[in-house]
């Protein structure tokens, strides 16, 4: 709390580009932003929820270019992208929303989490998925919306 927030000087370019989108694309971008924010705020202690909402946010963003989640992730990622891992988490999203399944032992109370090898492996996979999602978002913004940020904070 009460920490200084640094905003890049070039934020105007981002906001201007988003403002100039047609109304439908602007609405989609705002939905993407809200879903992504929900994933960060509400998912900070619930990793399955975090994954589910982040994937939903990418589904929303992909609508701007008339794509579905998986093709969008493939198109806007680099050569290190793990499609199998990404598709696995897409199924995680679906089973979480449709049947309440949790994949990170949120409902399993254990005080020995550092010894839970399965949870540790899932956390590594979550880290990788988050990396792929960030890469896709940045590449989409720079390639399709033509937003370039060469300025420092």
mmCIF file of C-alpha atoms in Angstrom:
data_model
loop_
_atom_site.group_PDB
_atom_site.id
_atom_site.type_symbol
_atom_site.label_atom_id
_atom_site.label_comp_id
_atom_site.label_asym_id
_atom_site.label_seq_id
_atom_site.Cartn_x
_atom_site.Cartn_y
_atom_site.Cartn_z
ATOM 1 C CA UNK A 1 0.000 0.000 0.000
ATOM 2 C CA UNK A 2 0.999 3.601 -0.560
ATOM 3 C CA UNK A 3 3.743 2.557 -2.944
ATOM 4 C CA UNK A 4 4.631 4.669 -5.928
ATOM 5 C CA UNK A 5 3.050 3.456 -9.165
ATOM 6 C CA UNK A 6 5.213 3.872 -12.247
ATOM 7 C CA UNK A 7 3.371 4.411 -15.519
ATOM 8 C CA UNK A 8 5.276 4.376 -18.811
ATOM 9 C CA UNK A 9 5.456 7.722 -20.587
ATOM 10 C CA UNK A 10 4.180 6.062 -23.726
ATOM 11 C CA UNK A 11 0.854 5.082 -22.123
ATOM 12 C CA UNK A 12 -0.826 7.691 -24.322
ATOM 13 C CA UNK A 13 0.026 5.588 -27.372
ATOM 14 C CA UNK A 14 -1.711 2.591 -25.850
ATOM 15 C CA UNK A 15 -4.776 4.517 -24.758
ATOM 16 C CA UNK A 16 -5.025 6.437 -28.052
ATOM 17 C CA UNK A 17 -4.778 3.235 -30.085
ATOM 18 C CA UNK A 18 -7.445 1.554 -27.976
ATOM 19 C CA UNK A 19 -9.657 4.650 -28.124
ATOM 20 C CA UNK A 20 -9.425 4.651 -31.935
ATOM 21 C CA UNK A 21 -10.662 1.085 -32.271
ATOM 22 C CA UNK A 22 -14.153 0.697 -33.646
ATOM 23 C CA UNK A 23 -16.815 0.322 -30.943
ATOM 24 C CA UNK A 24 -17.060 -3.465 -31.243
ATOM 25 C CA UNK A 25 -13.289 -3.988 -30.924
ATOM 26 C CA UNK A 26 -13.090 -1.460 -28.101
ATOM 27 C CA UNK A 27 -15.838 -3.340 -26.253
ATOM 28 C CA UNK A 28 -13.965 -6.622 -26.764
ATOM 29 C CA UNK A 29 -10.727 -5.060 -25.512
ATOM 30 C CA UNK A 30 -12.472 -3.757 -22.403
ATOM 31 C CA UNK A 31 -13.952 -7.209 -21.736
ATOM 32 C CA UNK A 32 -10.478 -8.701 -22.108
ATOM 33 C CA UNK A 33 -9.108 -6.136 -19.650
ATOM 34 C CA UNK A 34 -11.831 -6.777 -17.074
ATOM 35 C CA UNK A 35 -11.427 -10.549 -17.253
ATOM 36 C CA UNK A 36 -7.647 -10.278 -16.986
ATOM 37 C CA UNK A 37 -8.017 -7.991 -13.976
ATOM 38 C CA UNK A 38 -10.460 -10.406 -12.325
ATOM 39 C CA UNK A 39 -7.925 -13.195 -12.839
ATOM 40 C CA UNK A 40 -5.225 -11.203 -11.045
ATOM 41 C CA UNK A 41 -7.346 -9.851 -8.201
ATOM 42 C CA UNK A 42 -9.572 -12.834 -7.437
ATOM 43 C CA UNK A 43 -7.076 -15.476 -8.473
ATOM 44 C CA UNK A 44 -4.234 -14.308 -6.266
ATOM 45 C CA UNK A 45 -5.034 -17.085 -3.771
ATOM 46 C CA UNK A 46 -6.980 -19.389 -6.103
ATOM 47 C CA UNK A 47 -4.725 -20.527 -8.963
ATOM 48 C CA UNK A 48 -7.431 -22.522 -10.748
ATOM 49 C CA UNK A 49 -9.602 -19.404 -10.841
ATOM 50 C CA UNK A 50 -6.597 -17.366 -12.025
ATOM 51 C CA UNK A 51 -6.038 -19.764 -14.927
ATOM 52 C CA UNK A 52 -9.723 -19.925 -15.826
ATOM 53 C CA UNK A 53 -10.162 -16.161 -16.023
ATOM 54 C CA UNK A 54 -6.852 -15.536 -17.793
ATOM 55 C CA UNK A 55 -7.831 -18.021 -20.475
ATOM 56 C CA UNK A 56 -11.262 -16.389 -20.744
ATOM 57 C CA UNK A 57 -9.536 -13.030 -21.160
ATOM 58 C CA UNK A 58 -7.479 -14.410 -24.056
ATOM 59 C CA UNK A 59 -10.636 -15.857 -25.604
ATOM 60 C CA UNK A 60 -12.137 -12.367 -25.469
ATOM 61 C CA UNK A 61 -9.016 -10.730 -26.943
ATOM 62 C CA UNK A 62 -8.911 -13.294 -29.744
ATOM 63 C CA UNK A 63 -12.370 -12.138 -30.848
ATOM 64 C CA UNK A 64 -10.786 -8.917 -32.145
ATOM 65 C CA UNK A 65 -9.094 -10.956 -34.875
ATOM 66 C CA UNK A 66 -11.905 -13.544 -35.178
ATOM 67 C CA UNK A 67 -9.881 -16.357 -33.649
ATOM 68 C CA UNK A 68 -10.381 -18.946 -30.940
ATOM 69 C CA UNK A 69 -8.100 -19.398 -27.941
ATOM 70 C CA UNK A 70 -5.731 -22.087 -29.210
ATOM 71 C CA UNK A 71 -5.024 -20.664 -32.704
ATOM 72 C CA UNK A 72 -4.553 -17.220 -31.134
ATOM 73 C CA UNK A 73 -1.994 -18.568 -28.675
ATOM 74 C CA UNK A 74 -0.138 -20.368 -31.464
ATOM 75 C CA UNK A 75 -0.106 -17.328 -33.752
ATOM 76 C CA UNK A 76 1.055 -14.809 -31.156
ATOM 77 C CA UNK A 77 3.647 -16.910 -29.334
ATOM 78 C CA UNK A 78 7.258 -17.723 -30.056
ATOM 79 C CA UNK A 79 8.983 -20.975 -30.971
ATOM 80 C CA UNK A 80 9.111 -22.080 -27.314
ATOM 81 C CA UNK A 81 5.329 -22.180 -27.036
ATOM 82 C CA UNK A 82 3.964 -25.423 -25.581
ATOM 83 C CA UNK A 83 0.578 -25.945 -27.248
ATOM 84 C CA UNK A 84 -0.050 -29.157 -25.339
ATOM 85 C CA UNK A 85 0.347 -27.334 -22.006
ATOM 86 C CA UNK A 86 -1.829 -24.448 -23.182
ATOM 87 C CA UNK A 87 -4.594 -26.794 -24.346
ATOM 88 C CA UNK A 88 -4.383 -28.714 -21.051
ATOM 89 C CA UNK A 89 -5.072 -25.497 -19.133
ATOM 90 C CA UNK A 90 -7.915 -24.668 -21.523
ATOM 91 C CA UNK A 91 -9.536 -27.943 -20.448
ATOM 92 C CA UNK A 92 -8.801 -26.958 -16.844
ATOM 93 C CA UNK A 93 -10.758 -23.741 -17.412
ATOM 94 C CA UNK A 94 -13.694 -25.644 -18.850
ATOM 95 C CA UNK A 95 -13.861 -28.220 -16.078
ATOM 96 C CA UNK A 96 -13.519 -25.495 -13.441
ATOM 97 C CA UNK A 97 -16.409 -23.440 -14.818
ATOM 98 C CA UNK A 98 -18.637 -26.363 -15.753
ATOM 99 C CA UNK A 99 -18.103 -28.711 -12.822
ATOM 100 C CA UNK A 100 -16.135 -26.809 -10.182
ATOM 101 C CA UNK A 101 -12.938 -28.852 -10.418
ATOM 102 C CA UNK A 102 -9.800 -27.381 -8.883
ATOM 103 C CA UNK A 103 -6.357 -28.361 -10.139
ATOM 104 C CA UNK A 104 -4.051 -26.779 -7.600
ATOM 105 C CA UNK A 105 -5.226 -28.542 -4.438
ATOM 106 C CA UNK A 106 -7.087 -25.436 -3.245
ATOM 107 C CA UNK A 107 -9.543 -27.607 -1.343
ATOM 108 C CA UNK A 108 -6.887 -29.949 0.070
ATOM 109 C CA UNK A 109 -5.679 -28.531 3.376
ATOM 110 C CA UNK A 110 -2.039 -29.423 3.889
ATOM 111 C CA UNK A 111 0.699 -27.701 5.831
ATOM 112 C CA UNK A 112 3.411 -29.581 3.948
ATOM 113 C CA UNK A 113 3.003 -27.898 0.558
ATOM 114 C CA UNK A 114 6.758 -27.699 0.026
ATOM 115 C CA UNK A 115 6.784 -31.514 -0.063
ATOM 116 C CA UNK A 116 3.869 -31.816 -2.476
ATOM 117 C CA UNK A 117 5.720 -32.660 -5.702
ATOM 118 C CA UNK A 118 2.576 -32.684 -7.819
ATOM 119 C CA UNK A 119 1.656 -29.184 -6.653
ATOM 120 C CA UNK A 120 5.207 -27.987 -7.301
ATOM 121 C CA UNK A 121 5.029 -29.347 -10.859
ATOM 122 C CA UNK A 122 1.641 -27.698 -11.430
ATOM 123 C CA UNK A 123 3.052 -24.391 -10.185
ATOM 124 C CA UNK A 124 5.886 -24.667 -12.716
ATOM 125 C CA UNK A 125 3.340 -25.320 -15.453
ATOM 126 C CA UNK A 126 1.299 -22.327 -14.283
ATOM 127 C CA UNK A 127 4.404 -20.160 -14.488
ATOM 128 C CA UNK A 128 4.971 -21.341 -18.071
ATOM 129 C CA UNK A 129 1.345 -20.706 -19.034
ATOM 130 C CA UNK A 130 1.509 -17.177 -17.600
ATOM 131 C CA UNK A 131 4.652 -16.556 -19.625
ATOM 132 C CA UNK A 132 2.951 -17.747 -22.831
ATOM 133 C CA UNK A 133 -0.104 -15.592 -22.134
ATOM 134 C CA UNK A 134 2.048 -12.485 -21.601
ATOM 135 C CA UNK A 135 3.968 -13.176 -24.808
ATOM 136 C CA UNK A 136 0.727 -13.568 -26.772
ATOM 137 C CA UNK A 137 -0.726 -10.336 -25.386
ATOM 138 C CA UNK A 138 2.399 -8.302 -26.082
ATOM 139 C CA UNK A 139 2.799 -9.744 -29.578
ATOM 140 C CA UNK A 140 -0.856 -9.058 -30.350
ATOM 141 C CA UNK A 141 -0.560 -5.466 -29.160
ATOM 142 C CA UNK A 142 2.603 -4.824 -31.156
ATOM 143 C CA UNK A 143 1.663 -6.740 -34.320
ATOM 144 C CA UNK A 144 -2.069 -6.178 -34.706
ATOM 145 C CA UNK A 145 -2.697 -2.982 -32.814
ATOM 146 C CA UNK A 146 0.714 -1.639 -33.869
ATOM 147 C CA UNK A 147 1.581 -0.419 -30.386
ATOM 148 C CA UNK A 148 5.324 -0.111 -29.911
ATOM 149 C CA UNK A 149 6.927 0.903 -26.632
ATOM 150 C CA UNK A 150 10.509 2.040 -26.967
ATOM 151 C CA UNK A 151 10.394 4.437 -24.057
ATOM 152 C CA UNK A 152 11.576 3.636 -20.541
ATOM 153 C CA UNK A 153 9.399 4.028 -17.446
#
